[in-house]
Tab-separated table of C-alpha atoms in Angstrom:
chain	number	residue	atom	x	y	z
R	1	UNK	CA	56.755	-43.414	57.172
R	2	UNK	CA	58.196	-45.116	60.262
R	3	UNK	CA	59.319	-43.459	63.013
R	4	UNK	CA	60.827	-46.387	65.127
R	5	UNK	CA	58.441	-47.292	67.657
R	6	UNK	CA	57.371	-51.040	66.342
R	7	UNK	CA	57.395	-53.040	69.898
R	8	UNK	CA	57.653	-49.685	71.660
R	9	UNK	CA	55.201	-49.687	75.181
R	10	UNK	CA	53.428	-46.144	75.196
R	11	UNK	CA	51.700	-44.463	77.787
R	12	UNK	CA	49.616	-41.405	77.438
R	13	UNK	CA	47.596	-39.279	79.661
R	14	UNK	CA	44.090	-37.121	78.282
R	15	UNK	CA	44.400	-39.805	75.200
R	16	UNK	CA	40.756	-39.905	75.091
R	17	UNK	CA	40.952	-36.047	72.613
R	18	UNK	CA	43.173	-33.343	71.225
R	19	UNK	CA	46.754	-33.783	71.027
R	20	UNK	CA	46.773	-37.037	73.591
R	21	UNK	CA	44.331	-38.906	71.032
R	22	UNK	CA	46.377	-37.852	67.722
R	23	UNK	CA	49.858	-38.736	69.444
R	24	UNK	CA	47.776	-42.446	69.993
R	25	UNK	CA	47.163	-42.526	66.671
R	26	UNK	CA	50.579	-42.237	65.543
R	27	UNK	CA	52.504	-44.246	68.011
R	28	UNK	CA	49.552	-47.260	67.611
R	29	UNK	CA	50.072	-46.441	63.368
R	30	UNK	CA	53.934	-46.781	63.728
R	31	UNK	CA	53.335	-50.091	65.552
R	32	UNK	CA	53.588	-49.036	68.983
R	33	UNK	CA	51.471	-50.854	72.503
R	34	UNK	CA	49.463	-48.199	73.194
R	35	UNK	CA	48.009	-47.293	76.537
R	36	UNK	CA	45.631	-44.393	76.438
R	37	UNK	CA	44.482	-42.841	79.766
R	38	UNK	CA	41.229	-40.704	80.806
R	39	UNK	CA	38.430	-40.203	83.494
R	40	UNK	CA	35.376	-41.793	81.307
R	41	UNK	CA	35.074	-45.112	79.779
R	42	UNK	CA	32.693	-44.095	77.253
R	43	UNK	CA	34.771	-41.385	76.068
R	44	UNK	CA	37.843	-44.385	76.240
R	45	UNK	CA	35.668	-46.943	73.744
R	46	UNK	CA	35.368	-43.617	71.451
R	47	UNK	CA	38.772	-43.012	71.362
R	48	UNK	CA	39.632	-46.454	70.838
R	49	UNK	CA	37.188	-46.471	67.673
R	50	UNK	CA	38.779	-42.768	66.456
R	51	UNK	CA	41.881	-43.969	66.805
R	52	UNK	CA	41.718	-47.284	64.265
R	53	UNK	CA	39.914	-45.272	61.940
R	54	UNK	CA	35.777	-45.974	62.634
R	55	UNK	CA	34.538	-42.626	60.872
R	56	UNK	CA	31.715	-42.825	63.143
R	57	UNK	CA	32.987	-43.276	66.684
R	58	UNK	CA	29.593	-42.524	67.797
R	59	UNK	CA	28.855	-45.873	66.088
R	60	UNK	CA	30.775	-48.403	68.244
R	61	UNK	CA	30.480	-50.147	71.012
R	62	UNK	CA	31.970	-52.223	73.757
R	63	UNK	CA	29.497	-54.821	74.567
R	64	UNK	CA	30.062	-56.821	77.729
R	65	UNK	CA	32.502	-57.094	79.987
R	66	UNK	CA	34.527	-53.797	77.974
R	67	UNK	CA	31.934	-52.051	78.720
R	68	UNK	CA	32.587	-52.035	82.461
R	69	UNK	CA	36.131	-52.855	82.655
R	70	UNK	CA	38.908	-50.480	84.263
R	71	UNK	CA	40.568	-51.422	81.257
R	72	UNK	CA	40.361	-52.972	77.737
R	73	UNK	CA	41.555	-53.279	74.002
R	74	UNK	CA	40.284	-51.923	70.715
R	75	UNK	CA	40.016	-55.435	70.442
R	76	UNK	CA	37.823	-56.684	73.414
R	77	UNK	CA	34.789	-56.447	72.211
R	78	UNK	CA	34.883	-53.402	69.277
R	79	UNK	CA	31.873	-53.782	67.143
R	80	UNK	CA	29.438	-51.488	64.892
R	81	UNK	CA	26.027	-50.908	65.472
R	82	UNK	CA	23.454	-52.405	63.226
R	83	UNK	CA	23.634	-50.168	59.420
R	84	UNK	CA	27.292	-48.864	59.912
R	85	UNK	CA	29.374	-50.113	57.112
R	86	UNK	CA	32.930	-49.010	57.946
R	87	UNK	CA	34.925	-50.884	60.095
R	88	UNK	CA	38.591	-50.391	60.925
R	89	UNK	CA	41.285	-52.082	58.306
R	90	UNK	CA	43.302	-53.879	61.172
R	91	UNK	CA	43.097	-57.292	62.692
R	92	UNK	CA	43.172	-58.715	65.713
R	93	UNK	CA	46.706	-58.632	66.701
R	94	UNK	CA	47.097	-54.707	65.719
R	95	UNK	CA	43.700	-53.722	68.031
R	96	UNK	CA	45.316	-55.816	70.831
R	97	UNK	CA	47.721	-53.311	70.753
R	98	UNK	CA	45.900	-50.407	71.752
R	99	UNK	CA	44.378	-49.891	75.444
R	100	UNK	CA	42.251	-47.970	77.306
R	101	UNK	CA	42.762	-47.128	81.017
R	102	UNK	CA	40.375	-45.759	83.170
R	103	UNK	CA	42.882	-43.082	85.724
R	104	UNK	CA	42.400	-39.966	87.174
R	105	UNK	CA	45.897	-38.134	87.099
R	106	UNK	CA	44.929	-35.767	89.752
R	107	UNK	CA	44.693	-39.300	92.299
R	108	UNK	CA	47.893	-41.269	92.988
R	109	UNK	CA	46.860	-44.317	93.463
R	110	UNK	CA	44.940	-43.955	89.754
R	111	UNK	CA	48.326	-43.145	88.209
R	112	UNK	CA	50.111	-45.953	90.254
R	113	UNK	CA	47.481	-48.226	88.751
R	114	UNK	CA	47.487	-47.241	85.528
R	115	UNK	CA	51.541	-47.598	85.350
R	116	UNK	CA	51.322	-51.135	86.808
R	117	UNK	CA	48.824	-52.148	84.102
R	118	UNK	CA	50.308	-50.666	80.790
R	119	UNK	CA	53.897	-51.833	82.086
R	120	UNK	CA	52.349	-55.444	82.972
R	121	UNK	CA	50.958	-55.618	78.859
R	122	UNK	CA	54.678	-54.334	78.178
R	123	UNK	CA	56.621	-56.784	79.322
R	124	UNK	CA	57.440	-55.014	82.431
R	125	UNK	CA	58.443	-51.685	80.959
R	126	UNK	CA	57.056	-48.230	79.810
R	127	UNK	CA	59.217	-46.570	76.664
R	128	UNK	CA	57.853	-43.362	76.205
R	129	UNK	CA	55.306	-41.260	78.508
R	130	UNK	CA	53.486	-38.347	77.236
R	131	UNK	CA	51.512	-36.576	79.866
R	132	UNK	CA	48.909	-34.555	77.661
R	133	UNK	CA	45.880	-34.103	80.641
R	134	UNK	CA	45.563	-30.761	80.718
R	135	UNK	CA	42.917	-27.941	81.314
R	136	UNK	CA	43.114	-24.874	79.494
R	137	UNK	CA	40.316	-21.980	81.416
R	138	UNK	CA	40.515	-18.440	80.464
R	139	UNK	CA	39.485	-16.156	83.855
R	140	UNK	CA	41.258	-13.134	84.682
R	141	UNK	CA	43.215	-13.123	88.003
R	142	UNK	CA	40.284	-11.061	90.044
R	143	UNK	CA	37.454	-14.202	89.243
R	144	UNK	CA	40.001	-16.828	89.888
R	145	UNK	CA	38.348	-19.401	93.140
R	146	UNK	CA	41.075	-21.730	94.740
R	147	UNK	CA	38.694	-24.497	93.259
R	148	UNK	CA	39.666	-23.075	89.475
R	149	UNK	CA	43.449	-22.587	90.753
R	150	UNK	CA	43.457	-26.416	92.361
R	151	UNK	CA	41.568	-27.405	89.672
R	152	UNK	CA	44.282	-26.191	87.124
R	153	UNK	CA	46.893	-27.018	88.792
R	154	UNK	CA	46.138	-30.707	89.869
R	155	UNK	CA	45.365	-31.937	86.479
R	156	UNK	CA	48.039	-29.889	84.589
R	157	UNK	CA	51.495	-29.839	86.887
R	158	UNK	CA	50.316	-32.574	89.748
R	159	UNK	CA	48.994	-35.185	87.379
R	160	UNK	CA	52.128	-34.815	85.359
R	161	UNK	CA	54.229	-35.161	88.503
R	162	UNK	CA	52.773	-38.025	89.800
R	163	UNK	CA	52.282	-39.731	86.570
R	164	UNK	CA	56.264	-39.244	86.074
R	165	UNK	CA	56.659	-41.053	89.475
R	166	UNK	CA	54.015	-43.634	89.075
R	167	UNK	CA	55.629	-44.570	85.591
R	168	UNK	CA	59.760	-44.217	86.232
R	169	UNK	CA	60.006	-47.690	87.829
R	170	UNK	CA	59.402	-49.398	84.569
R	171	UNK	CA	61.046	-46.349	82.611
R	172	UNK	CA	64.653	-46.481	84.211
R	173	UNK	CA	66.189	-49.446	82.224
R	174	UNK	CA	67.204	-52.057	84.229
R	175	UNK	CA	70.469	-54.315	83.608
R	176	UNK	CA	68.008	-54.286	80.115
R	177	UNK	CA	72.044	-53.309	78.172
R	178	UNK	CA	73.787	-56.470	78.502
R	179	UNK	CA	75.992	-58.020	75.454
R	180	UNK	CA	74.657	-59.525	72.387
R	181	UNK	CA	76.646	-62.059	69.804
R	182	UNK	CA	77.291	-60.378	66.571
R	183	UNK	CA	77.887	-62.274	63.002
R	184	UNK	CA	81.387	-63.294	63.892
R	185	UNK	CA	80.504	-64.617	67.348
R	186	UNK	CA	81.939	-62.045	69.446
R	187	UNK	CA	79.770	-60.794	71.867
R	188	UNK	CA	79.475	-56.451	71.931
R	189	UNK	CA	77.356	-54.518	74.315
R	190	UNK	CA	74.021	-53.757	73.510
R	191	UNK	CA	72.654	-50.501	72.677
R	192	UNK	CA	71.174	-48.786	75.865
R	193	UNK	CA	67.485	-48.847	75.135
R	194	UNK	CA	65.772	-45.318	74.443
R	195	UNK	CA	63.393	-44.010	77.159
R	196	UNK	CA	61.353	-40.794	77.435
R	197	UNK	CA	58.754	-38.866	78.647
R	198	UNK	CA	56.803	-35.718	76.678
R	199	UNK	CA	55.436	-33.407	78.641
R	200	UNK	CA	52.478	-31.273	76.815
R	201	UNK	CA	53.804	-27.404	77.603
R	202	UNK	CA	52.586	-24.096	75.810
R	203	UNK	CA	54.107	-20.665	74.958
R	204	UNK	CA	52.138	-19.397	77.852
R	205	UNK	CA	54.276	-21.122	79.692
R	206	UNK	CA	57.058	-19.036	78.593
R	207	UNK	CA	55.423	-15.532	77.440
R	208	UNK	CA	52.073	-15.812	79.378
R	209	UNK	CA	48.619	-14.929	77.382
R	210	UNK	CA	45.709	-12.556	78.240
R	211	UNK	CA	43.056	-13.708	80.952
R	212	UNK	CA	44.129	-17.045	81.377
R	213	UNK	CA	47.040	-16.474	84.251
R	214	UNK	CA	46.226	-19.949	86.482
R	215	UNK	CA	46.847	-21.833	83.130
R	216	UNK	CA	50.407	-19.643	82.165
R	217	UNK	CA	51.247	-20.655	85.543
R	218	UNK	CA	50.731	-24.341	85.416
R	219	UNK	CA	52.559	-24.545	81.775
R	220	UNK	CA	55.274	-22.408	83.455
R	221	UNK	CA	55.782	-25.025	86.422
R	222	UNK	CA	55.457	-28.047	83.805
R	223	UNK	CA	58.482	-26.326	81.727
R	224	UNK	CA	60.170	-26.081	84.873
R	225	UNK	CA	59.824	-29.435	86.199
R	226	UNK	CA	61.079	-30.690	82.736
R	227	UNK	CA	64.208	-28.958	82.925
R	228	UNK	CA	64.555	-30.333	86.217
R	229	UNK	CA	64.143	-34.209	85.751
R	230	UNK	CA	66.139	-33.812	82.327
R	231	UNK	CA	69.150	-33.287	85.001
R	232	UNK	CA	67.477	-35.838	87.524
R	233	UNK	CA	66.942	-39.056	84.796
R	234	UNK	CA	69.916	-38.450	82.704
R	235	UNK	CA	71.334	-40.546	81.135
R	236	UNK	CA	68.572	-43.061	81.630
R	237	UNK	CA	65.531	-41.060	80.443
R	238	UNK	CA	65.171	-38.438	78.048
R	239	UNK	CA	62.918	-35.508	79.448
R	240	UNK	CA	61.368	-33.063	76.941
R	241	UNK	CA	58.677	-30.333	76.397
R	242	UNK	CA	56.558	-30.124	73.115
R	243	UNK	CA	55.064	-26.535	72.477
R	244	UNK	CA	51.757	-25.894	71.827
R	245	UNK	CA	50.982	-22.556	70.709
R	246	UNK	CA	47.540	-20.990	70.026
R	247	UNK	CA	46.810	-18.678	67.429
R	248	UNK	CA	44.245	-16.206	67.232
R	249	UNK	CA	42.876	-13.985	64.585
R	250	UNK	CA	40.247	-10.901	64.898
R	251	UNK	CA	37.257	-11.184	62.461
């Protein structure tokens, strides 16, 4: 099934697991440039493996260069150790698509970075943004530090925040509309091309859950600040929450 993102230019913070590595796999499936983003490289060359289907991430490497790089491609370099037999069904072309950044969302000039280099492989523009770094702690309110509240907080509401900023220059389309010739020679204005950004939220974020109040919080403020820039980039950029809720069950 395609979902229309061939040629799209995707960004996507805490790619490296969970929901950020899944929403990789699908955008880079559906034919997307993919630019994942995380703290640890190692982690980065697994994901990368995961990702084009290695069922033994474990199993690959990055020698050279890759291996040290700030960033680099599934295709730069992604190999199987010795007595591995899988290897992913996708050539050359189709791993170049798929990146690894090495950012810290909770540092601004990491985000600024990381924007500059994913919209520099995408011809100058980011499509879609999905800011999945999060932390999820459970404490109740009396053993909550400041270090677990800034903690929290700077990954899950400030590195969304600044990611937004550090990517909207090469979100906001930019005299991209224009007029195209159709069949009969007439020229018509192009369609306005799509832009958005995903922002990871939760039900706690609406409800609240038991012994986890720093992390409500932070969902709250991220559900929040969506509403807010869905005002503030309209019509340009879409601006949208997707809901995560937990389950749990007693045994």
């Amino acid at each position: 099934m395609e979902y229309g993102c061939k040629r799209k230019t995707v960004v996507i913070t805490g790619g490296t697991s969970g929901i950020g590595l899944a929403a990789a796999r699908a955008f880079w499936l559906d034919g997307a440039a993919v630019s994942i983003l995380g703290r640890d490289r190692v982690r980065g060359m697994k994901a990368l493996a995961a990702i084009v289907g290695v069922a033994d991430p474990e199993a690959a490497v990055f020698p050279g260069a890759a291996a040290s790089g700030e960033t680099f491609t599934a295709a730069e370099g992604l190999v199987l150790k010795q007595g591995t037999r899988d290897f992913p069904a996708a050539n050359k072309i189709a791993l170049a698509r798929l990146r690894f950044i090495k950012a810290d969302v909770t540092k601004q000039t990491d985000c600024r970075t990381a924007a500059v280099i994913a919209a520099h492989y995408g011809n100058n523009r980011i499509d879609i943004l999905v800011n999945s770094a999060g932390i999820y702690e459970e404490k109740q309110i009396w053993q909550v530090t400041m270090a677990d509240y800034n903690r929290i907080m700077d990954v899950n509401l400030k590195g969304t925040l600044m990611m937004i900023q550090a990517c909207h220059p090469f979100l906001v389309p930019m005299g991209e509309a224009g007029t195209a010739e159709g069949p009969d020679g007439k020229r018509t204005p192009k369609e306005k091309p799509d832009r958005c950004i995903v922002n990871i939220a939760s039900d706690a974020g609406i409800g609240g859950n038991y012994g986890c109040p720093v992390y409500c919080a932070s969902k709250g403020a991220v559900v929040s600040l969506t509403k807010a820039l869905a005002l503030d980039l309209a019509p340009d950029v879409r601006v949208n929450c997707a809901w995560i809720r937990r389950w749990w069950r007693n045994s």
